[in-house]
Every structure is written in C-alpha cells, then in structure tokens.
CSV table of C-alpha atoms in Angstrom, one decimal:
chain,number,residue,atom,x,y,z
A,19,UNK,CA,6.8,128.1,121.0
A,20,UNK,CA,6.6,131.3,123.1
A,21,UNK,CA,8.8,134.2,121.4
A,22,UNK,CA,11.3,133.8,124.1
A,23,UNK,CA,11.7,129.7,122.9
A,24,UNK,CA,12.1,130.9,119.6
A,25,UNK,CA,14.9,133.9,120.2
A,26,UNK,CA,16.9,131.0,121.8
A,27,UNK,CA,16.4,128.6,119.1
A,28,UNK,CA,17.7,130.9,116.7
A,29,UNK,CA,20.4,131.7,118.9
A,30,UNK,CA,21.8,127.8,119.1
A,31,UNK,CA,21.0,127.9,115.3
A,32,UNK,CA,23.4,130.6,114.9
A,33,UNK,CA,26.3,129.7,117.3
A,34,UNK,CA,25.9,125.8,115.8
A,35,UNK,CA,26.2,127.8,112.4
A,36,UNK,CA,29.3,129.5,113.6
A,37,UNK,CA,30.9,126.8,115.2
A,38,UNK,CA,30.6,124.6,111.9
A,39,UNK,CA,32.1,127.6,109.6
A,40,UNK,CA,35.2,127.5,112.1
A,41,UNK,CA,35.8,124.2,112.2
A,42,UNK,CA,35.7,124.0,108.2
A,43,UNK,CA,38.5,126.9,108.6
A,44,UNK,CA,40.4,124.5,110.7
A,45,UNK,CA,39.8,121.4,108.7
A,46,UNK,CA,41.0,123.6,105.7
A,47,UNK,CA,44.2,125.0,107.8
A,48,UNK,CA,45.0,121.1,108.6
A,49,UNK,CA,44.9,119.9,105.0
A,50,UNK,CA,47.1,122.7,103.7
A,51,UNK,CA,49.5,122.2,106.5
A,52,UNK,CA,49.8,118.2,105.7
A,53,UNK,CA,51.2,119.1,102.1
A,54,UNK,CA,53.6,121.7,103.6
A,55,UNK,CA,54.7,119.5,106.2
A,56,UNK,CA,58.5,119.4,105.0
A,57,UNK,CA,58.3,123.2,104.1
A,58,UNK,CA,56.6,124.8,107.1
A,59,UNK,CA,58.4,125.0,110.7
A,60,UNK,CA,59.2,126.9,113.3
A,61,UNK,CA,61.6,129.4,111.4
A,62,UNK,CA,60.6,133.2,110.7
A,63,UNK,CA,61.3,132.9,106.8
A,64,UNK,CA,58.8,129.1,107.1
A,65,UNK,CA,56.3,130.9,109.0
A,66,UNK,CA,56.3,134.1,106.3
A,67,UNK,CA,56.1,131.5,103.0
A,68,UNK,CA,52.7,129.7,105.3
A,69,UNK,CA,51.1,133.2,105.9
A,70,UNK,CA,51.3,134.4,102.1
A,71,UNK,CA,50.1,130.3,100.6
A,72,UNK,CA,46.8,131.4,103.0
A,73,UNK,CA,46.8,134.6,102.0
A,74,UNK,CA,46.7,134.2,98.4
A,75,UNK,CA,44.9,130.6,98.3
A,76,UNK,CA,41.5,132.3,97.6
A,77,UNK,CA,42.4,134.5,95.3
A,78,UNK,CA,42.0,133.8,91.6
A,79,UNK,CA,45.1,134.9,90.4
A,80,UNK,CA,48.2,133.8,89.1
A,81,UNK,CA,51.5,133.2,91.5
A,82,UNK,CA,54.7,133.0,90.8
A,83,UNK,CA,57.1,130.6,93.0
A,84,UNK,CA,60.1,130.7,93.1
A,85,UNK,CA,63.5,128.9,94.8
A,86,UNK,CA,66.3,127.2,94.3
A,87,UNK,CA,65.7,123.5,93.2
A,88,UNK,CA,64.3,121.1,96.0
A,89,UNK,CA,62.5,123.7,98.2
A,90,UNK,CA,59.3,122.3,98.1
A,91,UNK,CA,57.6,124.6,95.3
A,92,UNK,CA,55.3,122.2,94.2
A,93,UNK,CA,54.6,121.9,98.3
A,94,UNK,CA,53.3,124.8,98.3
A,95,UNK,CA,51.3,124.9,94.9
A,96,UNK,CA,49.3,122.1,96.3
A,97,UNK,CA,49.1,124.1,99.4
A,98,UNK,CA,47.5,127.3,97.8
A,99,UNK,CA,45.2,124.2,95.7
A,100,UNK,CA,44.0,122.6,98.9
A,101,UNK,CA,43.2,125.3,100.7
A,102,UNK,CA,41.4,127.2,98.2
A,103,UNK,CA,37.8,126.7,96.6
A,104,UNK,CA,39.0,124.3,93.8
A,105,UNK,CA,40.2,121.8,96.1
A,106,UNK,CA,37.7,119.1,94.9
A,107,UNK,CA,39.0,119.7,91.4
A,108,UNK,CA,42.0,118.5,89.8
A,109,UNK,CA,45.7,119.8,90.9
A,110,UNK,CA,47.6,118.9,87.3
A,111,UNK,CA,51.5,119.2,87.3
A,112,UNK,CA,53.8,119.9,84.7
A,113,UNK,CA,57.7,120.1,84.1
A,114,UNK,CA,57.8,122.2,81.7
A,115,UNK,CA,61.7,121.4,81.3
A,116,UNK,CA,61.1,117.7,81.7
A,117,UNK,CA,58.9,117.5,78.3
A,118,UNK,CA,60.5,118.0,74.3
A,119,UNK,CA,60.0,121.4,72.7
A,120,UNK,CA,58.3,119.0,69.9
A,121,UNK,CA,55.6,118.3,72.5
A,122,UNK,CA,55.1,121.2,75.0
A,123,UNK,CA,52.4,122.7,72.9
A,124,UNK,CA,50.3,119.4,72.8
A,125,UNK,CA,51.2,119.0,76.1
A,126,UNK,CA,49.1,121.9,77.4
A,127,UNK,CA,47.0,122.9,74.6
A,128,UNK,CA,45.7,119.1,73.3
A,129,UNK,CA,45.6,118.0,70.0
A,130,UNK,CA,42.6,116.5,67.6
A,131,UNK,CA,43.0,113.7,65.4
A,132,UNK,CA,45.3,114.0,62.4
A,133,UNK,CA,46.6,117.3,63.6
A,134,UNK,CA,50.3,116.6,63.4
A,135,UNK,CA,51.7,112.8,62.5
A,136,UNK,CA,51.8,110.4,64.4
A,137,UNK,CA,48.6,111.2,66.2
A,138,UNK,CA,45.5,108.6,65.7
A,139,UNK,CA,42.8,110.0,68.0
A,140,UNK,CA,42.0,113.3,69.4
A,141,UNK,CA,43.3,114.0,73.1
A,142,UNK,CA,42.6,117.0,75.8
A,143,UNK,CA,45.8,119.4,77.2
A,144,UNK,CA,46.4,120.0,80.5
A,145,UNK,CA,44.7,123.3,79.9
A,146,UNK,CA,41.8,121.4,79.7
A,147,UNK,CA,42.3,118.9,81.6
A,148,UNK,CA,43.1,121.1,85.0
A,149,UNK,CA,38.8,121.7,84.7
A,150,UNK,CA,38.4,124.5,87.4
A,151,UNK,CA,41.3,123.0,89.7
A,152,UNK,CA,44.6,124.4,90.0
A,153,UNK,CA,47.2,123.9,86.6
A,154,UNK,CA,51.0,123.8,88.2
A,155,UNK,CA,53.4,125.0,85.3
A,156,UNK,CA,56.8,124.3,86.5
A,157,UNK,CA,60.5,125.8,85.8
A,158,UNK,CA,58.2,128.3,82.8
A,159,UNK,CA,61.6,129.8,82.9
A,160,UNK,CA,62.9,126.7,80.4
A,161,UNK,CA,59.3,127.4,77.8
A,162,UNK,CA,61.0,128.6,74.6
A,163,UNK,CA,60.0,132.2,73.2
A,164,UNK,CA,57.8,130.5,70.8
A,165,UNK,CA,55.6,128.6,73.8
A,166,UNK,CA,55.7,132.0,75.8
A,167,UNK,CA,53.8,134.0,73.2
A,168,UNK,CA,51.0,131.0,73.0
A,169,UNK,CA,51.2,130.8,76.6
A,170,UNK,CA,51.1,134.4,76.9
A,171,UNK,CA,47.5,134.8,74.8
A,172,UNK,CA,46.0,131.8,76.6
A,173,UNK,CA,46.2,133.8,80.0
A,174,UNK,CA,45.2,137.3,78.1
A,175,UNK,CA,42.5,135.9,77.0
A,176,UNK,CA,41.6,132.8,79.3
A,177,UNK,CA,40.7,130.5,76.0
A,178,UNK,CA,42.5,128.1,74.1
A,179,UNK,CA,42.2,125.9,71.2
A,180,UNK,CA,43.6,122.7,70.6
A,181,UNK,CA,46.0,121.9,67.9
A,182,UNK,CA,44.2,120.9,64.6
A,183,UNK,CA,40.8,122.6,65.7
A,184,UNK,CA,38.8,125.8,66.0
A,185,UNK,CA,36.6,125.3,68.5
A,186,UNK,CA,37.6,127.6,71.7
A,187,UNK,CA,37.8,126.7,74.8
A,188,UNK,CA,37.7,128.5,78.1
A,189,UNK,CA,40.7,128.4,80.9
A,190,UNK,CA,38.5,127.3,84.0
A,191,UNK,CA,41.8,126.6,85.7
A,192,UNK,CA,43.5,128.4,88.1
A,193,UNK,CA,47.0,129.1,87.0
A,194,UNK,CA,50.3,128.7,89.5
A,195,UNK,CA,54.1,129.1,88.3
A,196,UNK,CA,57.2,128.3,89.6
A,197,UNK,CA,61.0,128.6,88.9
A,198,UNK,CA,64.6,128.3,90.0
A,199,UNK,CA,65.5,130.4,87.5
A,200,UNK,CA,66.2,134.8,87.7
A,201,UNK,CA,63.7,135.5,85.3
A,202,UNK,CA,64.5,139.1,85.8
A,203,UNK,CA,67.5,138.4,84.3
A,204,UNK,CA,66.1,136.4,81.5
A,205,UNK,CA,64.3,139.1,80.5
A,206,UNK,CA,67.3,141.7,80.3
A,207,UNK,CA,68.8,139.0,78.4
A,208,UNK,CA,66.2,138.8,75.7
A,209,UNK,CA,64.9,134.8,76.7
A,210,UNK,CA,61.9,135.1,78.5
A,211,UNK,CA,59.3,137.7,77.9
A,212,UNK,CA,58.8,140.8,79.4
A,213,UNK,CA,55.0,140.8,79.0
A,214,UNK,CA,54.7,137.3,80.5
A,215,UNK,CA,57.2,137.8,83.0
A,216,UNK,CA,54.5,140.8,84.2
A,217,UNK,CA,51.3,138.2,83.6
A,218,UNK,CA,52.9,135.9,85.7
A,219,UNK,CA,54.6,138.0,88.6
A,220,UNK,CA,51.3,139.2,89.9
A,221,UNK,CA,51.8,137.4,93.7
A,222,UNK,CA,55.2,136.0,94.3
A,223,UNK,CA,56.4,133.6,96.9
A,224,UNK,CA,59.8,133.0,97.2
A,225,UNK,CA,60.4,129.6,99.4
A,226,UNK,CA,64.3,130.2,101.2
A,227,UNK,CA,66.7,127.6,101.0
A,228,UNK,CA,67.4,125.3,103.8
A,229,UNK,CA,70.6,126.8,104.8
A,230,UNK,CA,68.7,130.4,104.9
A,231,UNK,CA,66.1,128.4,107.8
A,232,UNK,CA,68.6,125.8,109.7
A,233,UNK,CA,66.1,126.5,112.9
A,234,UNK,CA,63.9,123.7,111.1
A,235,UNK,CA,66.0,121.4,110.2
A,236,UNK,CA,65.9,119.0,113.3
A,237,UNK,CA,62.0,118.8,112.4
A,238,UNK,CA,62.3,118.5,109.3
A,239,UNK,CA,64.9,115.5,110.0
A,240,UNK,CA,62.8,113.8,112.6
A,241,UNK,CA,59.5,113.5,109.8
A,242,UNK,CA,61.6,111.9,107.3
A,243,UNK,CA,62.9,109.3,110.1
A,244,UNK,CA,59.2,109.0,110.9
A,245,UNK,CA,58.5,108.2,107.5
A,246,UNK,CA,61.2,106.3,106.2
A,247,UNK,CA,61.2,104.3,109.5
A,248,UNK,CA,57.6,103.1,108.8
A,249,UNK,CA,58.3,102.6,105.2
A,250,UNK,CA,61.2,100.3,105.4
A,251,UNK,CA,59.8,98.7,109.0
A,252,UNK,CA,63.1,99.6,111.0
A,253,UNK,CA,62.6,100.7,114.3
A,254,UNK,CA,64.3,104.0,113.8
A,255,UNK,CA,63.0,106.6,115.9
A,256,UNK,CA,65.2,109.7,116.2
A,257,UNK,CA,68.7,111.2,115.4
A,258,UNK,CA,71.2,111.6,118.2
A,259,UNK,CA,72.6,114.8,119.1
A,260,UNK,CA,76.1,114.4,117.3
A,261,UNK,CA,74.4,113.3,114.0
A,262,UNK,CA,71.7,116.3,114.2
A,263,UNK,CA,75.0,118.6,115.1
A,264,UNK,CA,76.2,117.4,111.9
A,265,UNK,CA,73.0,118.2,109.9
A,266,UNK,CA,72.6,121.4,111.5
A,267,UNK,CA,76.0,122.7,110.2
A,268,UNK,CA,75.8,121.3,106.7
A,269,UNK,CA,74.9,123.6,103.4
A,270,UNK,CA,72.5,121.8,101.7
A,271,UNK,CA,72.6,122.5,98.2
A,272,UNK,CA,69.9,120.4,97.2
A,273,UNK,CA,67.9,121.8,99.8
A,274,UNK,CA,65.0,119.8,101.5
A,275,UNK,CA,65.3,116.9,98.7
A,276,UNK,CA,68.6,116.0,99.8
A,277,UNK,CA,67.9,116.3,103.5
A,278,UNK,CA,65.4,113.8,102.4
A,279,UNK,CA,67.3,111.3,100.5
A,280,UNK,CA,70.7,111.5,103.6
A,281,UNK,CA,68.0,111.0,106.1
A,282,UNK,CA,65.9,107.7,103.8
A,283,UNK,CA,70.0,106.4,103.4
A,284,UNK,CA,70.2,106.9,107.6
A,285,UNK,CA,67.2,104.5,108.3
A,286,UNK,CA,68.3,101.9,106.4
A,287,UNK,CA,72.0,102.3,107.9
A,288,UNK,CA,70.8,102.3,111.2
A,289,UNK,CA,71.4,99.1,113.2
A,290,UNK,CA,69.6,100.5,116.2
A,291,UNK,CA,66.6,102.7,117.4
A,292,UNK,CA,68.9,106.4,116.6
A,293,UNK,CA,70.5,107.6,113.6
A,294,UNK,CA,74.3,108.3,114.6
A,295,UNK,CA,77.0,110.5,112.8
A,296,UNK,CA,78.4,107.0,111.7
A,297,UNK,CA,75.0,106.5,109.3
A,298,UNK,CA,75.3,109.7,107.7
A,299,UNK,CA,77.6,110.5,104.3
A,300,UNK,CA,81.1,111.1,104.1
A,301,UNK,CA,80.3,114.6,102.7
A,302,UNK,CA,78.7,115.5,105.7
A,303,UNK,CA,81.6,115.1,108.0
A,304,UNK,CA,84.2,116.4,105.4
A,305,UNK,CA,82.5,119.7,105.9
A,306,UNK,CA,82.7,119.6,109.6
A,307,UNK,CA,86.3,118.8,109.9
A,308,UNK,CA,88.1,118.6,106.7
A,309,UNK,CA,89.2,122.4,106.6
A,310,UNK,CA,90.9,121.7,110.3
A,311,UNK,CA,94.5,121.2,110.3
A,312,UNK,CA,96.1,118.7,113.0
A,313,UNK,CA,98.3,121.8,113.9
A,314,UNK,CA,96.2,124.9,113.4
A,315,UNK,CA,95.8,127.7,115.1
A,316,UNK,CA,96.2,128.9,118.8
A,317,UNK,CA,93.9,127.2,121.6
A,318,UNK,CA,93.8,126.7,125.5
A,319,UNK,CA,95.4,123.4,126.1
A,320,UNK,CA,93.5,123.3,129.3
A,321,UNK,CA,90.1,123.4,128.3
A,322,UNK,CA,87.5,120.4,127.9
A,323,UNK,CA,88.1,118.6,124.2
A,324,UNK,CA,84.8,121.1,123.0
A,325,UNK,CA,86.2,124.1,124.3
A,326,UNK,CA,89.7,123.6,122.2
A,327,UNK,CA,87.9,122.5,119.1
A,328,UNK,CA,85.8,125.7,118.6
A,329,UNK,CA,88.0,128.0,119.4
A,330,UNK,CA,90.4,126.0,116.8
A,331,UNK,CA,87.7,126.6,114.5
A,332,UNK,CA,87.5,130.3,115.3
A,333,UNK,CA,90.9,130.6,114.9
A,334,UNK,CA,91.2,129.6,111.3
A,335,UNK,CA,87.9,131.5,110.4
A,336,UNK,CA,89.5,134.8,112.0
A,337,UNK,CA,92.8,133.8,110.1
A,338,UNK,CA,90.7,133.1,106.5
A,339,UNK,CA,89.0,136.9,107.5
A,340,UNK,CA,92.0,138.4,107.7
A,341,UNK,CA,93.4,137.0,104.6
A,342,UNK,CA,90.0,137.8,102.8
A,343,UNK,CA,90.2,140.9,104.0
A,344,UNK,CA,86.8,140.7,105.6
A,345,UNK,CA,84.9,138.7,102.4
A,346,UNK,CA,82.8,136.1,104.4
A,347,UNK,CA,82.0,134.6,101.3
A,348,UNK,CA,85.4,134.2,100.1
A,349,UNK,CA,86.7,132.7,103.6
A,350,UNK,CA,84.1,130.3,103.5
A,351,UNK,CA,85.3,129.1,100.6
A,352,UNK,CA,89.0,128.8,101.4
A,353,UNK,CA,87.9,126.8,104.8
A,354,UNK,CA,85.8,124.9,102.3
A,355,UNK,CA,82.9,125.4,104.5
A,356,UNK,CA,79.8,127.0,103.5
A,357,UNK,CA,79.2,130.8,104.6
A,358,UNK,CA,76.3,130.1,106.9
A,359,UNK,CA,78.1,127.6,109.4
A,360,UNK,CA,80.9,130.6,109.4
A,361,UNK,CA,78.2,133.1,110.3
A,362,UNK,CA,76.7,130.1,113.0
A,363,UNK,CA,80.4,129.8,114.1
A,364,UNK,CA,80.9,134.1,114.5
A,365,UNK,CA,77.4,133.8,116.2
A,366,UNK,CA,78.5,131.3,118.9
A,367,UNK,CA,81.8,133.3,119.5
A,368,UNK,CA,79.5,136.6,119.8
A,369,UNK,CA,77.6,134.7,122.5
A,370,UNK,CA,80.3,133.5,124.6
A,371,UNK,CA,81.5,136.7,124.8
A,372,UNK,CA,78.6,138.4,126.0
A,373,UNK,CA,77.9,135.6,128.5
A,374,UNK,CA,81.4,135.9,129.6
C-alpha cells in the first residue's frame, strides 16, 4: 500500500484501539455499579462513597470501611474487587465476629495435619485461599489482641505460615477491612492496636447511614420491589405515594438491610400491583403519628386536612424546642421521632416561609 493507505490504516488501528480501551472502562464502571446498586444513588454522600471505591479500586493497598451495621460494606468491598485488576480472582469474605476465638487463627492462617486436635488432614486459610483476589476481613474491630498482633505481622511482612508448619507463604491477596465499630476509641481504650489501627487506616471509606441520604431512598425502595416482586412472582410494581411518604420519614436503624427486609414483607402483603401504607409495619406508622396528640397544639381550622396536620406537627416540635431548650436531639427524642424527620419537618416550614 501507498504511504498514504498505510498512515490511515494505522489511524483506524489506533481509534479501534481506543475505542476498545473505553469500552472495557465502561464495562468495568457497569460491573462495579451492579454490586453497589443498593448503596449508590442519586444523593451527594452516595455519589462521594462511588467516586473514592473507583478511586482506590486500583490501588494495592489496604482500606478501611467503615458504617454502622447494614450499610452495604461488603457492597462496596466487592465493588473496589470488581473493578480492580484481581477481578478474575477470588473475593473471600470473613466475619471475623461470626467465627470462635478457638478458630479465627485457622480460619485465616490454615492449619496442617495434626497441628492442633481434632484435625485429620491439612487445609489452606483464607490467607491463602484469597490467591491474588481480594480477602474481605469484616468487623476486625471484634479480632482479640492476640489475633491482631498475628494479623499485624502478616501485613508487615506479606507472608504467613500455617499452623503446625514452617514453610512460608506469601500474601498475594489484596487486603480490605471493615467495621461498625470506633476503632479510634478502641485504641484509647487499650482493645485494638494502635499499630494495626495505622496498617489498616491507610484509605478509609465511610458508607452514611440511610437516614444521613433519605434522597435515595425511593430508589432504593423501588429495586427491592423489583426484586422481590420477580422472586415471589407477585405483580408488584411500585410503592404509592403515601407508603413512600412513610419510608421517606422513617429512621432506619438497620439501615439498607431493613429497608430491605420491610420492602421483601410489602410484596408479599400486597394484594395488588402497589405497595400501600396498609402493607408496611406498625413501626413505621407509629413514628409518623404516634407522638401527635388528638388535642395538640394550635392550627388553622380552615385549612385543607394537610395544611392542619403539619403545622400540628410543627407546633409540637417548636413546643419540644422550647422545652429542650434548643437540643434537637433531645426533642426528637421526647416526640419519639428521630432527629432527621425533625430537621425534614424545620426544612419544610423554612420553605413555606420563603415561598410565602
């Protein structure tokens, strides 16, 4: 071919190079995404936890994540795991508070025949097994001081051995963490290492709770009605607008676990094609109404039923205020509400007035 054929084969060579490198990006992006898919919406504090699992997916190093129980943690180790390098390798899980101090150490280090009793054949750790995938220690915060110091030498040195041998093996996995626990704390308090606590905190991801990102509930809602619909074959579809209301305003202790397990109860409630407030829990509606006196408070008689109801709820939360002196916390608690659907109902009031 003439030199000019040839300058614009390369030049298709390249851009088809190109194009395949972004699309592998994107095909990586997509798998991540579908094992975030009940931690990452639409909400600021979602969006921040997505941007650091990419930054840090890459990266050989340990990270620490931590949240309050039924966040998705181990959502997000698998994201880092899937989108990094060692996605073809094994992702290995383990509750570290889920498994006998007796054990732990076999657990993760492996054990040869004959080296404690009981044991009749030799048998690899999760150490070992992990290979050069990812190796998901969870709650490390309930590992005894004992199991810290081992744990603590294995990642100095990246090589372990198993019980009842001498042979040395290397740590070809990639190491992730995660607790609900203040390990700060634990470490003024003398039960969790300092040293580990500063081989383990090297990138730290803190997943919010779901009352810290309510913006992401109604999607969060809508996948497990998706999936729960399919999986019981009810022909559940959505959640009307009094029933999300109600999920919208509720605390969640248990976080994105128990959004889960009210919305998996819904479906199966549900006679029609919508979850209603009717199919949700009791507890859900006792915290929407159960602080509201029949008598209570000072409202316009001539509004619409809406209008007199919030500003009955403002009324009380101005009057708990007052009596708190100004402690949000503490007025939540005598409404027996929780302190972010005070703050939502402040933030409405603050609205109406400016639109006024």
């Amino acid at each position: 071919p003439s030199l000019l054929e040839l300058r614009v084969i390369i030049q298709h060579a390249y851009e088809s190079t190109s194009l395949k490198r972004e699309l592998e990006k994107m095909r990586q992006t997509i798998s991540a995404t579908s094992q975030c898919d009940r931690l990452v919406g639409s909400s600021g504090r979602a969006q921040v936890v997505y941007e650091k699992i990419r930054r840090v997916a890459d990266l050989n190093a340990f990270v620490l994540i931590t949240g309050q129980s039924g966040t998705g943690k181990e959502l997000v180790a698998r994201a880092i795991h899937n989108m990094s390098e060692r996605r073809g390798s094994p992702f290995v899980a383990v509750s570290c508070g889920a498994i006998p101090e007796t054990l732990i150490e076999a657990e993760l280090f492996g054990h040869e025949k004959g080296a404690y009793t009981g044991t009749t054949g030799a048998r690899e750790g999760n150490l070992e097994h992990a290979g050069e995938g990812t190796l998901f220690l969870d709650e490390i915060g309930d590992l005894s001081l004992t199991t810290q110091v081992k744990l603590l030498r294995v990642l100095q040195q990246r090589e372990f051995t198993r019980l009842g041998s001498n042979r040395v093996l290397p740590l070809k996995a990639r190491v992730v963490f995660a607790t609900h626990r203040n390990l700060e704390e634990m470490v003024e308090q003398g039960t969790f290492r300092r040293d580990l606590f500063f081989r383990v905190n090297v990138m730290r991801i803190h997943v919010p709770p779901l009352c810290d990102r309510t913006e992401d509930i109604p999607m969060l809602a809508r996948h497990f009605v998706q999936q729960y619909s399919v999986a019981y074959g009810k022909p559940v579809k959505d959640v009307d607008p009094n029933a999300m209301e109600l999920l919208v305003d509720y605390d969640w202790p248990g976080n994105i676990r128990e959004l889960e397990n009210v919305i998996q109860g819904a479906v199966i409630y549900a006679d029609g094609d919508t979850i209603t407030a009717a199919d949700l829990p009791d507890t859900l509606h006792s915290q929407e109404y159960g602080a509201i006196p029949i008598d209570g408070g000072n409202v316009d008689t001539g509004s619409s039923f809406e209008e007199q109801l919030r500003q009955h709820k403002l009324a009380l939360v101005n009057r708990a205020l007052a009596e708190c002196k100004g402690n949000k916390t503490l007025a939540a608690s005598r409404l027996q509400i929780s302190r972010a659907y005070l703050h939502r109902l402040l933030r409405a009031d603050t609205l109406n007035e400016i639109v006024a």
